[in-house]
Amino acid sequence: MLRVLGNPVYALISVGATEEDIAAAAARLGVDRPLPVQFLDYVGQLLRLDLGRSFTSNLSVGDEVLRRLNVTLPLTLLSFALSVLIAIPAGFLAAWKARTWYGTAFSALTQLAGAIPVFWVGILLVTVFALRARILPAGGFPRTDWEDPQAALRALVLPVLTIAIVSGSELARYVRSASLDVLGQTYLRTARATGQSFAGALLRHGLRNGIVPVISVLAIQLSTTFVGAVIVENVFALPGLGDMLLVGIREQDFPSVQGVLLFSTALVLLLGFVADVLQRILDPRIRGTLSGNHRSRAAA
Amino acid sequence: MSDPRILGADAGTAVREAQRPPRPRGVRSINLVAGAVLFGVIVLTALVSLVYTPYDPAETTGGRLSPPSAEHPAGTDVLGRDLLTFLMIGARLAIAVGIGSVAISAVLGVTIGLVAAFASRWVDDAVSSLLDIAIAFPTVLLAMLIVAWRGASLESAILAIGLAGSAVVARLTRIVGTRVLSEAYITASRTAGTTTARMLVLHVLPNVWPTLVVPFALQFGGAVVAEASLSYLGLGSPPPNASWGRLLQEAQSTVLVAPLGAVLPGVLLVVTIVGINLLADGLRDVVDPSSRSGR
């Protein structure tokens, strides 16, 4: 699709290039061929899991994506883990203590955190912890990559915090509403009446019921975290996928842009699929409906 | 509180209380009022910026990065341009982005949604599955794709965000539309010989509309954030029509010398979004009084 857009040749040639230079550059990129041919060629490449070569650096896009994942994947997973660790207890407590000061403070805080753009959180954290207090690096990633794990981790602390604050508060709101739902169910009271302890009943019956809607949100949340990483990488000058995408757009390096977007889309769809399967495993009631899936989720 | 039975009882009370019918309207509409005030300030700023800004956006009158003064209430940027002027223009852009992208989502989304609701089961399933995929695709990534295609401009951003939002609107419209179509008054109207088009305008749209008001308001806020992110990445509208996201990006490198530049645009963004979210919350209570406070 992106093959149609703009002329990538201009990114390669210098000022004063002759007609022949332009034609040669176009031939090298293969953009002088008819568009349908280019497209079919690209699809053929994809089937061989080959994302092509970058117009500007001539490196394999697939290799570059994998290399960039060294930064983006840890960033995404760590942020996600941290936000889940914060969100589940915080959200559950907020449901339990719904009408206390904690519940109110929780609502106000998550409302506020949900309204703050993720990159601004990043700027503020950099200002406070890196520029003023000077306890953490303001950005960049060690050249040694993960050979020096400590330095690599230090570079990720602020980015991870940035994403976790924003996506954690969003997740916490879902956890709160799922917990509110469970806590109000009569089966909990029935379980208590059969002599189970409150915690036991909650773990045995509440968790399994409450977790189903949360799982579909978790998958969405993991993809938002991934997109958040794409933006936040830019705040902290991290050489990840987001950086690759932006540079690609700026330099009209379509194979790179396509590669990153295709990879991200595949990842997002895959996560959605895994969540659907998990939900079916956990909740037998959803299992029977095949095509009705979007209905049940939409109704929730 | 160490007795688990008491804990359990407590939780029960709390939940029952949370599920109680809504408090009287007077208390609940605090959200509406607070939201209207916050959002109103931004809208007012945007309107004023149409007829008056303290300086010309391109005018480099002040010293570079000067602190707030009588001439420049919010200080100046790295080129000596008045920050207040830019903040006001940013408000105008934010409102334009919100209105523009919500309008696109509304027109496209409601149309697709109604088509799916009216269509045969087969078409409906196909459209719904496509919508599911479209919704799973992150807005910012879609926006980047469109910016890569059309170049960075305000219109690209609005178009991209509007397109991304239309999938959500379409799915919602389909659900509400299907429900409305099964109502008795639709059957009655059809029996009376009303044409499909007339029925759409007279009966379906008015009944679908109220459900969409709140999502539209929320989408407005989401659109403003998305545009700010794009602008921050350098993919939004170029200066002098700089949005708040762009201002933040430019101020990031000089945050220690001139902290206001990196703080004020962010504060305005948050005010806008909290304002519209509260407004949406308040509207929800007005439109649908049966909604609970727990979300």
XYZ file of C-alpha atoms in Angstrom:
595
model
C 0.000 0.000 0.000
C 2.719 2.433 0.954
C 4.495 1.806 -2.334
C 2.117 4.243 -3.961
C 3.046 7.110 -1.717
C 5.492 9.825 -2.611
C 8.755 9.205 -4.407
C 11.409 7.480 -2.312
C 14.061 8.136 -4.925
C 14.378 11.738 -3.785
C 15.664 10.562 -0.436
C 18.606 8.840 -2.093
C 19.863 11.284 -4.688
C 21.856 14.419 -4.088
C 21.008 17.879 -5.471
C 22.317 18.120 -9.082
C 21.585 14.492 -9.916
C 20.978 13.849 -13.587
C 18.047 12.031 -15.146
C 20.231 8.940 -15.465
C 21.138 9.037 -11.765
C 17.467 9.158 -10.864
C 16.620 6.292 -13.187
C 19.493 4.235 -11.796
C 18.405 4.843 -8.213
C 14.803 3.949 -9.093
C 15.958 0.760 -10.776
C 18.002 -0.214 -7.743
C 14.977 0.225 -5.474
C 12.748 -1.507 -7.976
C 10.262 1.360 -7.958
C 10.510 1.847 -11.748
C 8.450 -1.285 -12.309
C 4.638 -1.156 -12.644
C 2.852 -0.920 -9.288
C 0.970 -4.244 -9.484
C 4.281 -6.006 -10.124
C 5.847 -4.292 -7.130
C 2.874 -5.243 -4.978
C 2.859 -8.890 -5.996
C 6.574 -8.986 -5.454
C 6.103 -7.624 -1.946
C 3.381 -10.144 -1.121
C 5.671 -12.902 -2.370
C 8.417 -11.633 -0.077
C 6.030 -11.542 2.859
C 5.053 -15.147 2.305
C 8.723 -15.972 2.673
C 8.734 -13.890 5.885
C 11.001 -11.383 4.179
C 10.179 -7.755 4.889
C 12.511 -6.455 2.188
C 15.410 -4.060 2.450
C 15.474 -0.499 3.684
C 15.601 2.097 0.896
C 18.018 4.263 2.820
C 20.360 1.860 4.607
C 19.860 -1.221 2.392
C 19.766 -3.361 5.549
C 17.240 -6.171 5.865
C 14.080 -4.724 7.458
C 13.291 -7.993 9.196
C 16.701 -8.101 10.900
C 16.361 -4.456 11.857
C 12.924 -5.048 13.402
C 14.310 -7.949 15.430
C 17.291 -5.883 16.536
C 15.029 -3.019 17.624
C 12.892 -5.442 19.614
C 15.861 -5.723 21.974
C 14.711 -2.365 23.293
C 10.979 -2.280 22.588
C 10.128 -5.738 23.896
C 11.717 -5.356 27.369
C 10.254 -1.860 27.570
C 6.755 -3.102 26.730
C 6.850 -6.171 28.950
C 8.361 -4.427 31.973
C 5.870 -1.556 31.715
C 3.020 -3.993 31.333
C 4.148 -6.087 34.298
C 4.520 -3.010 36.488
C 1.132 -1.618 35.493
C -0.562 -4.948 36.232
C 1.220 -5.143 39.593
C -0.083 -1.691 40.494
C -3.500 -1.944 38.903
C -4.833 -5.206 40.309
C -4.400 -4.467 44.026
C -5.255 -0.789 43.595
C -8.364 -1.514 41.555
C -9.581 -4.263 43.856
C -9.102 -2.114 46.953
C -10.999 0.704 45.272
C -13.959 -1.614 44.697
C -13.819 -2.983 48.213
C -13.581 0.432 49.828
C -15.786 2.087 47.235
C -17.364 4.614 49.576
C -14.300 5.582 51.602
C -11.663 8.254 51.067
C -9.569 5.676 49.238
C -12.274 5.034 46.681
C -12.714 8.737 46.078
C -8.999 9.436 45.847
C -8.646 6.475 43.499
C -11.320 7.773 41.158
C -9.884 11.270 41.129
C -6.314 10.075 40.558
C -7.100 7.582 37.808
C -9.318 10.162 36.135
C -6.421 12.601 36.173
C -3.782 10.071 35.114
C -6.019 8.955 32.277
C -6.113 12.514 30.973
C -2.357 13.076 30.919
C -0.687 12.396 27.582
C 1.972 9.735 28.035
C 4.777 11.796 26.526
C 4.136 14.653 28.939
C 4.498 12.270 31.878
C 7.822 11.331 30.305
C 8.964 14.942 30.031
C 8.016 15.642 33.646
C 9.762 12.510 34.947
C 12.917 13.340 32.992
C 12.887 16.860 34.393
C 12.516 15.717 37.976
C 14.629 12.553 38.116
C 17.223 13.070 35.418
C 17.766 16.782 34.996
C 17.149 18.009 38.556
C 17.940 15.075 40.828
C 20.381 13.503 38.348
C 19.825 9.991 39.669
C 18.820 8.376 36.378
C 19.802 8.841 32.735
C 17.611 11.267 30.784
C 17.606 9.127 27.692
C 19.550 6.977 25.299
C 20.429 3.328 25.466
C 23.908 1.920 26.162
C 25.862 1.080 23.024
C 26.755 -2.255 24.580
C 23.070 -3.218 24.364
C 22.241 -5.907 26.944
C 25.868 -6.932 27.507
C 25.802 -4.514 30.415
C 22.394 -5.408 31.871
C 22.627 -2.909 34.683
C 23.198 0.049 32.396
C 20.468 -1.170 30.048
C 17.990 -1.495 32.901
C 18.876 1.916 34.263
C 18.107 3.380 30.858
C 14.674 1.751 30.973
C 13.607 2.805 34.493
C 12.069 6.156 33.577
C 10.447 4.987 30.319
C 8.899 2.028 32.125
C 7.588 4.257 34.926
C 6.153 6.651 32.358
C 4.129 4.003 30.569
C 3.125 2.171 33.744
C 1.652 5.303 35.322
C -0.622 5.957 32.383
C -1.640 2.444 31.361
C -1.699 1.221 34.966
C -4.314 3.760 35.967
C -6.474 2.855 33.007
C -6.205 -0.829 33.823
C -6.961 -0.145 37.491
C -10.298 1.367 36.516
C -11.275 -1.815 34.687
C -10.138 -3.956 37.587
C -12.217 -1.809 39.925
C -15.367 -2.202 37.884
C -14.839 -5.949 37.443
C -14.266 -6.308 41.194
C -17.365 -4.240 41.994
C -19.313 -6.605 39.821
C -17.978 -9.725 41.519
C -18.348 -8.384 45.048
C -22.028 -7.727 44.414
C -22.785 -11.264 43.189
C -25.032 -13.557 45.179
C -22.820 -16.600 44.570
C -20.271 -15.064 46.906
C -22.857 -14.879 49.662
C -23.929 -18.452 48.918
C -20.326 -19.615 49.152
C -19.964 -17.789 52.457
C -23.155 -19.486 53.660
C -21.649 -22.886 52.905
C -18.931 -22.046 55.397
C -16.145 -20.888 53.137
C -14.013 -18.041 54.344
C -14.469 -14.740 52.539
C -10.979 -14.910 51.030
C -11.546 -18.529 50.008
C -14.839 -17.772 48.322
C -13.305 -14.799 46.579
C -10.353 -16.808 45.278
C -12.366 -19.863 44.296
C -15.383 -18.206 42.696
C -14.796 -14.496 42.459
C -11.415 -14.582 40.759
C -12.468 -16.875 37.963
C -15.543 -14.807 37.196
C -13.894 -11.467 37.590
C -10.850 -12.297 35.530
C -12.708 -12.971 32.266
C -13.532 -9.369 31.323
C -10.165 -8.247 32.697
C -8.310 -10.601 30.338
C -9.773 -9.072 27.202
C -8.857 -5.669 28.585
C -5.355 -6.935 29.376
C -4.797 -7.859 25.746
C -5.951 -4.449 24.584
C -3.831 -2.931 27.308
C -0.753 -4.827 26.184
C -1.192 -3.425 22.693
C -1.694 0.092 24.074
C 1.444 -0.385 26.119
C 3.238 -1.339 22.931
C 2.003 1.790 21.165
C 2.852 3.814 24.250
C 6.364 2.402 23.964
C 6.533 3.636 20.380
C 5.809 7.183 21.560
C 7.796 7.070 24.775
C 10.887 5.810 22.977
C 10.941 9.157 21.292
C 10.897 11.043 24.597
C 13.864 9.073 25.892
C 15.740 8.709 22.603
C 15.625 4.909 22.781
C 16.585 3.079 19.575
C 13.485 0.859 19.393
C 10.730 0.178 16.903
C 9.072 3.551 17.467
C 12.267 5.321 16.536
C 12.600 3.143 13.440
C 9.025 3.970 12.408
C 9.486 7.715 12.827
C 12.789 7.858 10.996
C 11.247 5.729 8.279
C 8.345 8.136 7.856
C 10.658 11.125 7.792
C 12.971 9.605 5.188
C 10.173 8.010 3.156
C 11.800 4.645 3.724
C 8.661 2.645 2.967
C 9.979 -0.889 3.491
C 10.929 0.069 7.057
C 7.590 1.807 7.760
C 5.705 -1.126 6.264
C 7.807 -3.604 8.183
C 7.172 -1.966 11.563
C 3.470 -1.426 10.922
C 2.936 -4.971 9.648
C 4.791 -6.400 12.615
C 2.825 -4.261 15.080
C -0.502 -5.101 13.466
C 0.272 -8.799 13.512
C 1.246 -8.537 17.165
C -1.917 -6.653 18.117
C -4.169 -9.123 16.281
C -2.316 -12.075 17.754
C -2.778 -10.718 21.275
C -6.489 -10.256 20.636
C -6.723 -13.833 19.427
C -4.869 -15.204 22.456
C -7.192 -13.249 24.736
C -10.244 -14.684 22.970
C -8.934 -18.220 23.386
C -8.080 -17.631 27.055
C -11.551 -16.265 27.697
C -13.128 -19.326 26.153
C -10.995 -21.594 28.325
C -11.922 -19.704 31.473
C -15.584 -19.134 30.736
C -17.448 -22.129 29.279
C -20.448 -19.895 28.574
C -18.596 -18.107 25.752
C -17.361 -21.348 24.183
C -20.482 -22.236 22.255
C -20.719 -18.951 20.389
C -18.494 -18.841 17.375
C -19.469 -15.876 15.288
C -21.328 -14.227 18.138
C -18.096 -13.257 19.774
C -18.215 -9.576 18.917
C -21.730 -9.399 20.275
C -20.850 -10.717 23.696
C -17.889 -8.403 23.972
C -19.771 -5.410 22.695
C -22.476 -5.969 25.243
C -19.990 -6.056 28.105
C -11.668 -5.872 61.274
C -9.636 -9.045 61.742
C -12.722 -11.240 61.686
C -13.198 -12.366 58.092
C -16.949 -12.469 58.528
C -17.015 -8.803 59.353
C -14.783 -8.075 56.399
C -17.172 -9.923 54.149
C -20.156 -8.078 55.527
C -18.383 -4.790 55.073
C -17.628 -5.509 51.447
C -21.234 -6.458 50.898
C -22.488 -3.169 52.297
C -20.011 -1.198 50.268
C -21.091 -2.913 47.093
C -24.772 -2.617 47.784
C -24.181 1.033 48.383
C -22.278 1.328 45.112
C -25.167 -0.270 43.291
C -27.785 1.912 44.871
C -29.811 4.025 42.482
C -27.982 7.217 41.581
C -27.821 10.063 44.001
C -30.180 12.973 43.385
C -29.434 14.868 40.220
C -28.292 17.950 42.138
C -25.292 16.134 43.578
C -24.381 14.273 40.445
C -24.453 17.220 38.122
C -21.352 18.575 39.862
C -19.488 16.639 37.183
C -21.498 18.358 34.506
C -20.883 21.828 35.909
C -17.175 21.294 36.629
C -16.684 19.783 33.191
C -18.585 22.587 31.494
C -16.506 25.220 33.318
C -13.124 23.617 32.504
C -14.020 22.879 28.930
C -15.736 26.251 28.572
C -12.516 28.049 29.475
C -10.710 26.249 26.654
C -13.478 26.914 24.142
C -13.542 30.577 25.155
C -9.760 30.823 24.730
C -10.076 29.244 21.317
C -12.799 31.707 20.298
C -10.841 34.699 21.563
C -7.761 33.530 19.644
C -9.767 33.866 16.430
C -10.066 37.630 16.859
C -7.269 38.506 19.245
C -3.874 37.147 20.238
C -1.411 39.274 22.236
C 1.184 39.054 19.474
C 1.558 37.831 15.956
C 2.678 34.184 16.230
C 5.688 34.869 14.011
C 6.725 38.018 15.893
C 9.997 37.656 17.821
C 9.536 40.551 20.224
C 10.794 39.241 23.549
C 14.207 38.004 24.556
C 14.804 34.304 24.018
C 13.246 32.129 26.715
C 12.439 35.142 28.873
C 10.495 34.460 32.085
C 6.926 35.735 32.510
C 6.633 39.519 32.439
C 3.998 42.191 31.925
C 4.566 42.075 28.169
C 4.707 38.276 27.989
C 2.512 36.772 30.752
C 3.696 33.240 29.977
C 7.222 34.101 28.853
C 8.706 33.502 25.420
C 10.028 30.499 23.522
C 13.488 29.772 22.221
C 13.069 32.193 19.308
C 11.612 34.961 21.462
C 8.027 34.380 20.389
C 5.181 34.973 22.841
C 4.132 31.737 24.534
C 0.655 32.931 25.492
C -0.116 33.537 21.831
C 0.891 29.983 21.019
C -1.089 28.574 23.910
C -4.217 30.355 22.634
C -3.662 29.105 19.096
C -3.158 25.636 20.570
C -6.612 25.810 22.152
C -8.113 26.661 18.772
C -6.307 23.705 17.160
C -7.364 21.324 19.920
C -11.021 22.269 19.466
C -10.692 22.005 15.685
C -9.158 18.536 15.996
C -11.872 17.412 18.397
C -14.773 18.706 16.322
C -13.270 17.636 12.997
C -12.416 14.088 13.945
C -15.640 13.498 15.862
C -17.589 14.769 12.845
C -15.755 12.344 10.558
C -16.308 9.454 12.966
C -19.970 10.383 13.355
C -20.771 10.541 9.662
C -18.784 7.450 8.720
C -19.460 5.429 11.848
C -23.212 6.026 12.003
C -23.566 5.243 8.290
C -21.614 1.985 8.501
C -23.326 1.025 11.740
C -26.807 1.585 10.340
C -25.975 -0.297 7.153
C -24.818 -3.242 9.258
C -27.943 -3.048 11.409
C -30.231 -2.987 8.362
C -28.286 -5.455 6.258
C -28.689 -9.184 5.983
C -27.053 -11.353 8.588
C -24.181 -12.224 6.242
C -23.222 -8.606 5.510
C -23.668 -7.756 9.146
C -21.231 -10.469 10.225
C -18.676 -9.413 7.631
C -18.875 -5.748 8.612
C -18.733 -6.581 12.309
C -15.631 -8.731 11.928
C -13.920 -5.996 9.934
C -14.851 -3.498 12.629
C -13.348 -5.764 15.282
C -10.039 -5.737 13.443
C -10.212 -2.000 12.840
C -10.875 -1.352 16.515
C -7.949 -3.536 17.553
C -5.652 -1.419 15.405
C -4.152 1.356 17.543
C -5.194 4.900 16.596
C -1.719 6.348 16.707
C -0.323 3.684 14.353
C -3.140 4.268 11.876
C -2.520 7.990 12.147
C 1.180 7.480 11.396
C 0.269 5.474 8.324
C -1.962 8.262 7.046
C 0.618 10.907 7.862
C 3.222 8.897 5.943
C 0.844 8.919 3.010
C -0.439 12.500 3.060
C 2.393 14.303 4.804
C 2.252 15.934 8.224
C -0.588 18.420 8.473
C -3.533 19.241 10.672
C -5.897 17.748 8.092
C -3.996 14.441 8.009
C -4.170 14.220 11.773
C -7.896 14.989 11.881
C -8.625 12.540 9.077
C -6.588 9.778 10.708
C -8.089 10.204 14.165
C -11.580 10.501 12.714
C -11.170 7.307 10.696
C -9.854 5.406 13.682
C -12.769 6.562 15.809
C -15.396 5.719 13.220
C -14.951 1.974 13.802
C -15.910 2.355 17.451
C -18.900 4.535 16.564
C -19.976 2.066 13.873
C -19.963 -0.865 16.261
C -21.954 1.067 18.837
C -24.429 2.301 16.219
C -24.904 -1.236 14.955
C -25.732 -2.513 18.421
C -28.123 0.297 19.286
C -29.544 0.308 15.755
C -30.347 -3.407 15.879
C -32.096 -2.904 19.196
C -34.134 0.021 17.860
C -35.079 -1.897 14.713
C -36.636 -4.661 16.786
C -38.939 -2.202 18.561
C -42.670 -2.320 18.014
C -42.866 1.227 16.683
C -40.579 0.276 13.798
C -42.846 -2.625 12.873
C -45.831 -0.304 13.180
C -44.186 2.285 11.001
C -43.256 -0.311 8.415
C -46.803 -1.628 8.409
C -48.032 1.884 7.776
C -45.939 1.919 4.608
C -43.130 4.260 5.617
C -40.125 4.096 3.299
C -36.843 2.899 4.728
C -35.142 6.255 4.258
C -37.948 8.127 5.973
C -37.987 5.644 8.817
C -34.249 6.070 9.284
C -34.526 9.812 9.666
C -37.770 9.866 11.637
C -37.432 6.904 13.968
C -34.031 5.262 13.985
C -31.641 8.198 14.137
C -33.449 10.054 16.935
C -33.401 6.887 19.029
C -29.778 6.021 18.315
C -28.532 9.534 18.916
C -28.762 9.785 22.732
C -26.602 6.704 23.211
C -23.894 8.205 21.038
C -23.590 11.583 22.765
C -21.382 10.339 25.592
C -19.026 8.289 23.378
C -18.663 11.327 21.127
C -17.647 13.485 24.077
C -15.111 10.894 25.217
C -13.815 10.579 21.687
C -13.296 14.322 21.551
C -10.855 14.049 24.441
C -9.141 11.042 22.907
C -8.731 12.921 19.633
C -7.056 15.851 21.363
C -4.568 13.522 23.072
C -3.889 11.612 19.856
C -3.213 14.821 17.937
C -0.936 16.053 20.705
C 1.028 12.791 20.515
C 1.352 13.072 16.746
C 2.453 16.685 17.020
C 4.910 15.754 19.713
C 6.436 13.212 17.337
C 6.682 15.940 14.694
C 3.830 14.496 12.634
C 1.235 17.170 13.409
C 0.627 20.574 11.940
C 3.859 22.532 11.409
C 4.424 25.973 13.041
C 3.176 28.708 13.194
C -0.012 26.691 13.759
C 1.662 24.724 16.495
C -0.514 22.544 18.704
C 0.211 21.925 22.372
C 1.996 18.679 21.565
C 4.408 20.532 19.317
C 5.006 23.198 21.962
C 5.886 20.480 24.462
C 8.333 18.919 22.053
C 10.046 22.244 21.430
C 10.188 23.091 25.126
C 11.560 19.706 26.173
C 15.170 20.614 25.482
C 14.989 23.904 27.393
C 12.969 22.674 30.345
C 15.564 23.671 32.948
C 15.899 27.250 31.662
C 12.236 27.850 30.899
C 10.100 25.295 32.724
C 6.837 27.099 31.939
C 7.041 26.172 28.276
C 7.123 22.476 29.139
C 4.426 22.741 31.785
C 1.673 25.090 30.561
C 0.770 23.264 27.299
C 0.543 20.028 29.259
C -1.652 21.619 31.906
C -3.983 22.951 29.218
C -4.136 19.509 27.606
C -5.079 17.947 30.918
C -7.670 20.667 31.632
C -9.259 20.074 28.231
C -9.414 16.330 28.632
C -10.514 16.252 32.261
C -13.106 18.881 31.343
C -14.579 16.911 28.466
C -14.455 13.648 30.450
C -16.352 15.196 33.350
C -18.786 16.701 30.872
C -19.292 13.242 29.361
C -19.835 11.786 32.837
C -22.391 14.443 33.608
C -24.092 13.965 30.249
C -24.277 10.240 30.868
C -26.287 10.883 34.005
C -28.615 13.216 32.147
C -29.017 10.970 29.105
C -29.153 7.699 30.994
C -30.189 8.178 34.634
C -29.989 4.454 35.317
C -26.201 4.334 34.913
C -24.222 3.512 37.978
C -21.334 5.532 39.298
C -19.028 2.505 39.038
C -17.479 2.160 35.616
